[in-house]
CSV table of C-alpha atoms and ligand atoms in Angstrom, one decimal:
chain,number,residue,atom,x,y,z
A,1,MET,CA,-7.7,0.7,29.1
A,2,THR,CA,-9.4,4.1,28.9
A,3,LEU,CA,-11.5,6.0,26.1
A,4,SER,CA,-9.5,8.4,24.4
A,5,SER,CA,-10.5,10.5,21.6
A,6,SER,CA,-7.9,9.6,18.3
A,7,THR,CA,-7.5,13.5,17.9
A,8,GLN,CA,-6.7,14.5,21.3
A,9,ALA,CA,-4.6,11.9,22.6
A,10,VAL,CA,-2.9,9.2,20.1
A,11,PRO,CA,-4.4,5.7,21.4
A,12,GLU,CA,-2.4,2.5,21.7
A,13,VAL,CA,-2.8,0.1,18.8
A,14,SER,CA,-3.0,-3.6,19.2
A,15,LEU,CA,-2.3,-6.4,16.9
A,16,VAL,CA,-5.6,-7.2,17.1
A,17,PRO,CA,-8.3,-4.8,16.6
A,18,ARG,CA,-10.4,-3.7,19.8
A,19,HIS,CA,-13.5,-2.5,18.2
A,20,ILE,CA,-14.0,-3.3,14.7
A,21,ALA,CA,-17.1,-2.0,12.8
A,22,ILE,CA,-18.8,-3.0,10.0
A,23,ILE,CA,-21.5,-2.5,7.0
A,24,MET,CA,-23.1,-5.7,6.0
A,25,ASP,CA,-23.8,-4.8,2.2
A,26,GLY,CA,-24.6,-7.1,-0.4
A,27,ASN,CA,-27.6,-9.5,0.6
A,28,GLY,CA,-30.0,-8.4,-1.9
A,29,ARG,CA,-27.3,-8.5,-4.8
A,30,TRP,CA,-26.9,-12.1,-3.3
A,31,ALA,CA,-29.6,-13.4,-3.5
A,32,THR,CA,-30.6,-11.8,-7.3
A,33,LYS,CA,-27.5,-13.8,-8.5
A,34,ARG,CA,-29.4,-16.9,-7.1
A,35,PHE,CA,-32.5,-16.1,-8.5
A,36,MET,CA,-33.7,-15.6,-5.0
A,37,PRO,CA,-35.9,-13.1,-3.3
A,38,ARG,CA,-34.1,-10.5,-1.7
A,39,VAL,CA,-35.2,-11.1,1.5
A,40,ALA,CA,-33.5,-14.5,1.2
A,41,GLY,CA,-30.2,-12.6,1.2
A,42,HIS,CA,-31.3,-11.0,4.1
A,43,VAL,CA,-31.8,-14.3,6.1
A,44,LYS,CA,-28.1,-15.8,5.0
A,45,GLY,CA,-26.9,-12.4,6.3
A,46,VAL,CA,-28.6,-13.3,9.9
A,47,GLU,CA,-26.4,-15.8,9.9
A,48,ALA,CA,-23.3,-14.5,8.5
A,49,VAL,CA,-23.7,-12.3,11.8
A,50,ARG,CA,-23.7,-14.7,14.1
A,51,GLY,CA,-20.5,-16.2,12.8
A,52,ILE,CA,-18.6,-13.4,12.9
A,53,VAL,CA,-19.5,-12.9,16.3
A,54,GLU,CA,-18.3,-16.4,17.1
A,55,ALA,CA,-15.1,-15.3,15.0
A,56,CYS,CA,-14.2,-12.4,16.8
A,57,ALA,CA,-14.7,-13.8,20.2
A,58,MET,CA,-12.4,-16.5,19.5
A,59,GLN,CA,-9.6,-13.7,18.0
A,60,GLY,CA,-10.0,-11.3,21.1
A,61,VAL,CA,-12.0,-8.2,19.4
A,62,GLU,CA,-13.8,-6.9,22.4
A,63,TYR,CA,-16.2,-4.6,19.9
A,64,VAL,CA,-18.0,-5.5,17.2
A,65,THR,CA,-20.6,-3.6,15.9
A,66,PHE,CA,-22.9,-3.8,13.0
A,67,PHE,CA,-24.5,-1.6,10.6
A,68,ALA,CA,-28.1,-3.2,10.0
A,69,PHE,CA,-30.4,-0.6,8.9
A,70,SER,CA,-29.6,3.1,8.1
A,71,SER,CA,-32.1,6.3,8.6
A,72,GLU,CA,-32.2,6.4,4.7
A,73,ASN,CA,-33.1,2.4,4.5
A,74,TRP,CA,-36.5,3.7,5.5
A,75,ARG,CA,-36.4,4.7,1.4
A,76,ARG,CA,-36.7,1.1,0.6
A,77,PRO,CA,-40.0,-0.8,-0.8
A,78,GLU,CA,-42.8,-1.2,2.1
A,79,GLU,CA,-42.5,-4.8,1.8
A,80,GLU,CA,-38.7,-4.9,2.0
A,81,VAL,CA,-38.5,-2.7,5.1
A,82,SER,CA,-41.4,-4.9,6.8
A,83,LEU,CA,-39.3,-7.9,6.4
A,84,LEU,CA,-36.2,-6.7,7.7
A,85,MET,CA,-37.7,-5.5,11.1
A,86,ARG,CA,-39.8,-9.0,11.1
A,87,LEU,CA,-36.5,-10.3,10.7
A,88,PHE,CA,-35.0,-8.5,13.3
A,89,VAL,CA,-37.6,-9.8,15.9
A,90,THR,CA,-36.7,-13.2,14.7
A,91,ALA,CA,-32.7,-12.8,15.5
A,92,LEU,CA,-33.5,-11.4,19.1
A,93,GLU,CA,-35.5,-14.3,19.9
A,94,ARG,CA,-33.7,-16.5,18.6
A,95,GLU,CA,-30.1,-15.2,19.5
A,96,VAL,CA,-30.3,-13.1,22.8
A,97,SER,CA,-30.1,-16.2,25.1
A,98,LYS,CA,-27.2,-17.7,23.4
A,99,MET,CA,-25.3,-14.9,23.2
A,100,HIS,CA,-26.0,-14.6,27.0
A,101,ALA,CA,-24.6,-18.1,27.3
A,102,ASN,CA,-21.1,-17.2,25.5
A,103,GLY,CA,-20.9,-13.9,27.8
A,104,ILE,CA,-22.0,-11.0,25.1
A,105,ARG,CA,-23.3,-8.2,26.2
A,106,LEU,CA,-25.5,-6.9,23.0
A,107,LYS,CA,-26.3,-3.2,22.8
A,108,ILE,CA,-29.1,-1.7,20.1
A,109,VAL,CA,-28.1,2.0,19.1
A,110,GLY,CA,-30.2,4.2,16.6
A,111,ASP,CA,-33.3,6.3,16.9
A,112,LEU,CA,-35.8,3.3,18.2
A,113,SER,CA,-38.5,5.7,18.4
A,114,ARG,CA,-39.6,4.9,15.2
A,115,PHE,CA,-40.0,0.8,15.8
A,116,ASP,CA,-42.8,-0.1,17.6
A,117,ASP,CA,-44.2,-1.0,21.5
A,118,LYS,CA,-42.5,-4.9,21.0
A,119,LEU,CA,-39.2,-4.8,19.2
A,120,ARG,CA,-38.7,-1.7,21.9
A,121,ASN,CA,-39.4,-3.8,24.5
A,122,MET,CA,-37.6,-6.7,23.2
A,123,ILE,CA,-34.6,-4.4,22.7
A,124,ILE,CA,-34.5,-3.4,26.1
A,125,ALA,CA,-34.6,-6.5,27.5
A,126,ALA,CA,-31.9,-7.8,25.6
A,127,GLU,CA,-29.7,-5.0,26.8
A,128,ARG,CA,-30.8,-5.5,30.3
A,129,LYS,CA,-30.0,-9.2,30.2
A,130,THR,CA,-27.1,-9.0,29.0
A,131,ALA,CA,-25.5,-5.7,30.6
A,132,GLY,CA,-22.7,-7.5,32.7
A,133,ASN,CA,-21.5,-9.4,30.1
A,134,THR,CA,-17.6,-8.8,29.2
A,135,ARG,CA,-16.2,-11.2,26.8
A,136,LEU,CA,-17.6,-8.9,23.5
A,137,THR,CA,-19.6,-6.3,23.4
A,138,VAL,CA,-22.1,-6.6,20.0
A,139,THR,CA,-23.6,-3.6,19.1
A,140,VAL,CA,-26.5,-3.8,16.5
A,141,CYS,CA,-26.9,0.2,14.5
A,142,ALA,CA,-30.5,-0.3,13.9
A,143,ASN,CA,-32.4,3.0,12.1
A,144,TYR,CA,-29.0,4.5,12.8
A,145,GLY,CA,-27.5,7.5,11.0
A,146,GLY,CA,-24.0,9.2,11.7
A,147,ARG,CA,-25.6,12.6,11.4
A,148,TRP,CA,-28.4,11.6,13.4
A,149,ASP,CA,-26.1,10.4,16.0
A,150,ILE,CA,-24.1,13.5,16.4
A,151,MET,CA,-27.1,15.9,16.3
A,152,GLN,CA,-28.4,13.8,18.9
A,153,GLY,CA,-25.7,13.8,21.4
A,154,VAL,CA,-25.4,18.0,20.7
A,155,ARG,CA,-28.8,18.0,22.2
A,156,LYS,CA,-28.1,16.2,24.9
A,157,MET,CA,-24.9,17.7,25.6
A,158,ILE,CA,-26.8,21.3,25.8
A,159,ALA,CA,-29.4,20.1,27.9
A,160,ALA,CA,-26.6,19.0,30.4
A,161,ASN,CA,-24.9,22.1,30.1
A,162,PRO,CA,-27.0,24.7,30.1
A,163,GLY,CA,-25.6,28.4,29.5
A,164,ALA,CA,-22.9,26.7,28.3
A,165,THR,CA,-21.4,27.7,25.0
A,166,ASP,CA,-17.7,25.8,24.8
A,167,PHE,CA,-18.0,22.4,24.4
A,168,SER,CA,-15.0,20.1,23.7
A,169,GLU,CA,-14.5,17.4,21.9
A,170,GLU,CA,-14.6,14.8,24.4
A,171,GLN,CA,-17.9,16.4,25.7
A,172,LEU,CA,-19.8,15.5,23.1
A,173,ALA,CA,-18.1,12.0,22.4
A,174,SER,CA,-19.7,11.5,25.6
A,175,PHE,CA,-23.5,12.0,24.3
A,176,LEU,CA,-23.0,9.9,20.9
A,177,SER,CA,-24.3,6.6,21.1
A,178,LEU,CA,-21.8,4.3,21.3
A,179,ALA,CA,-20.1,6.2,24.1
A,180,TYR,CA,-19.5,3.3,25.7
A,181,ALA,CA,-16.9,1.6,23.1
A,182,PRO,CA,-13.3,3.0,22.0
A,183,GLU,CA,-13.6,3.8,18.5
A,184,PRO,CA,-13.1,1.1,15.6
A,185,ASP,CA,-9.6,0.2,14.7
A,186,LEU,CA,-11.0,-1.4,11.6
A,187,PHE,CA,-13.7,-0.5,9.7
A,188,ILE,CA,-15.0,-3.2,6.9
A,189,ARG,CA,-17.6,-2.7,3.8
A,190,THR,CA,-18.6,-5.8,2.1
A,191,GLY,CA,-20.4,-6.1,-1.5
A,192,GLY,CA,-18.2,-4.0,-3.5
A,193,GLU,CA,-19.5,-0.3,-2.2
A,194,GLU,CA,-16.4,1.7,-1.5
A,195,ARG,CA,-18.6,4.7,0.5
A,196,ILE,CA,-19.7,5.7,4.5
A,197,SER,CA,-23.4,5.5,3.7
A,198,ASN,CA,-23.7,7.9,6.9
A,199,PHE,CA,-22.3,5.0,9.3
A,200,LEU,CA,-19.9,6.3,12.0
A,201,LEU,CA,-19.2,9.7,11.1
A,202,TRP,CA,-17.8,11.2,14.1
A,203,GLN,CA,-15.8,7.9,15.2
A,204,LEU,CA,-14.4,6.8,11.8
A,205,ALA,CA,-12.0,9.7,12.2
A,206,TYR,CA,-8.9,7.3,12.0
A,207,THR,CA,-10.3,4.1,11.5
A,208,GLU,CA,-8.6,1.8,9.3
A,209,LEU,CA,-11.0,1.3,6.1
A,210,TYR,CA,-11.1,-2.3,4.7
A,211,PHE,CA,-13.2,-2.8,1.4
A,212,THR,CA,-13.9,-6.4,-0.2
A,213,ASP,CA,-16.3,-7.6,-3.1
A,214,THR,CA,-17.9,-10.2,-0.9
A,215,TYR,CA,-21.1,-9.9,-0.4
A,216,TRP,CA,-22.0,-10.0,3.0
A,217,PRO,CA,-24.0,-13.7,3.4
A,218,ASP,CA,-20.5,-15.0,1.8
A,219,PHE,CA,-18.4,-13.0,4.6
A,220,ASP,CA,-17.0,-15.8,7.2
A,221,ALA,CA,-14.6,-16.2,9.5
A,222,ASN,CA,-11.8,-16.7,6.5
A,223,ALA,CA,-12.6,-13.6,5.0
A,224,LEU,CA,-12.7,-12.1,8.8
A,225,GLY,CA,-9.1,-13.0,8.7
A,226,LEU,CA,-7.8,-12.0,5.5
A,227,ALA,CA,-9.9,-8.2,7.0
A,228,ILE,CA,-7.4,-8.5,10.2
A,229,ALA,CA,-4.3,-9.4,8.5
A,230,SER,CA,-5.1,-6.6,6.2
A,231,TYR,CA,-5.1,-4.0,9.5
A,232,GLN,CA,-2.3,-5.7,10.6
A,233,LYS,CA,-0.2,-4.2,7.7
A,234,ARG,CA,-1.0,-0.7,8.1
A,235,GLU,CA,1.3,1.6,9.8
A,236,ARG,CA,-1.2,4.0,12.3
A,237,ARG,CA,0.5,7.6,12.2
A,238,PHE,CA,-2.5,9.4,13.4
A,239,GLY,CA,-0.9,12.6,11.7
A,240,ARG,CA,3.0,12.1,12.2
A,241,THR,CA,5.5,10.8,10.5
A,242,SER,CA,6.7,7.1,9.5
A,243,GLU,CA,10.2,8.0,11.1
A,244,GLN,CA,8.5,9.2,13.9
A,245,LEU,CA,6.9,5.7,14.9
A,246,THR,CA,10.0,4.3,14.3
A,247,GLU,CA,12.2,6.3,16.7
A,248,GLN,CA,9.2,5.3,19.3
A,249,THR,CA,9.7,1.4,18.7
A,250,SER,CA,13.4,1.8,19.0
A,251,VAL,CA,13.3,3.7,22.3
A,252,VAL,CA,11.0,0.7,23.5
A,253,LYS,CA,13.3,-2.0,22.1
A,254,CYS,CA,16.2,-0.6,24.3
B,1,LIG,C1,-27.4,-4.7,3.2
B,1,LIG,O1,-27.6,-5.7,2.0
B,1,LIG,C2,-28.4,-5.1,4.1
B,1,LIG,C3,-29.3,-4.1,4.4
B,1,LIG,C4,-28.7,-2.5,4.0
B,1,LIG,C5,-30.3,-3.9,5.7
B,1,LIG,P1,-28.5,-5.2,0.8
B,1,LIG,O2,-29.9,-5.5,1.0
B,1,LIG,O3,-28.4,-2.9,0.7
B,1,LIG,O4,-27.9,-5.6,-0.3
B,1,LIG,P2,-27.7,-5.0,-1.7
B,1,LIG,O5,-26.4,-3.7,-1.3
B,1,LIG,O6,-29.2,-4.5,-2.2
B,1,LIG,O7,-26.6,-6.2,-2.5
B,2,LIG,C1,-25.9,0.5,4.0
B,2,LIG,O1,-26.3,0.0,3.1
B,2,LIG,C2,-26.6,0.1,5.6
B,2,LIG,C3,-26.6,-0.9,5.9
B,2,LIG,C4,-25.5,-2.0,5.3
B,2,LIG,C5,-27.6,-1.0,7.0
B,2,LIG,P1,-26.6,0.2,1.8
B,2,LIG,O2,-27.1,-0.7,0.6
B,2,LIG,O3,-28.2,0.8,2.4
B,2,LIG,O4,-25.6,1.7,1.4
B,2,LIG,P2,-25.8,2.7,0.0
B,2,LIG,O5,-27.6,2.8,0.4
B,2,LIG,O6,-25.9,1.3,-1.1
B,2,LIG,O7,-25.1,3.8,0.0
B,3,LIG,MG1,-26.7,-2.1,0.0
């Protein structure tokens, strides 16, 4: 299947979402509720990622994208930020070989220039090691921001086309960080907040949105199943009328 832009052509819709994008929120509150330090929530959060990666692979999802650290999360207390960085390093050390053995391709996207050399080299090595895997692509968005993504894409697009003044959506899309993935079919945000928080601003144009109060550390395969079931009840019209969709289905059935 080729990648298409949901605003230029109506994409094919499958029963199981091809691409799920997730804002993993509520780690801090999960811990606070248990009188534990916020970091305990982040540690549990990493375990939840493992479970959801496995569940996505089992369900036949092709791409799952996690928002791990936003370009605005640097505003947090220094101690929490450095702890999150250390957790990221540990998770890479522990998980990459397992992911590779399970046929998973790992991508890390975001402005990596703010990370130290050790972390950056680990990221490059992890991506290189898993580059040939095809079962499931797991993307971790780290120091990522939707506006940053669009700006870096525009800069690259202009640099690649010196003197050009007219560009297409497809051209810009090809310079965005997730150019290798179809636009997300399903967006999930845990933790009760109903906002995008500068996540995939361009790519979510026609994504089905799902919000749950469940805190991220508690989000398991069963919770994912509920999100997918909700997605399966949606009518994805992409600007068309409901009648048009019914007509189309009856033509296919004849
Ligand atoms: C999400 O959980 C994880 C990151 C943003 C890194 P939070 O840390 O935002 O948890 P809450 O929202 O404070 O509960
Ligand atoms: C969004 O969560 C970013 C990540 C999950 C990495 P936040 O908890 O930082 O979002 P806001 O600030 O409440 O919108
Ligand atoms: Mg939060």
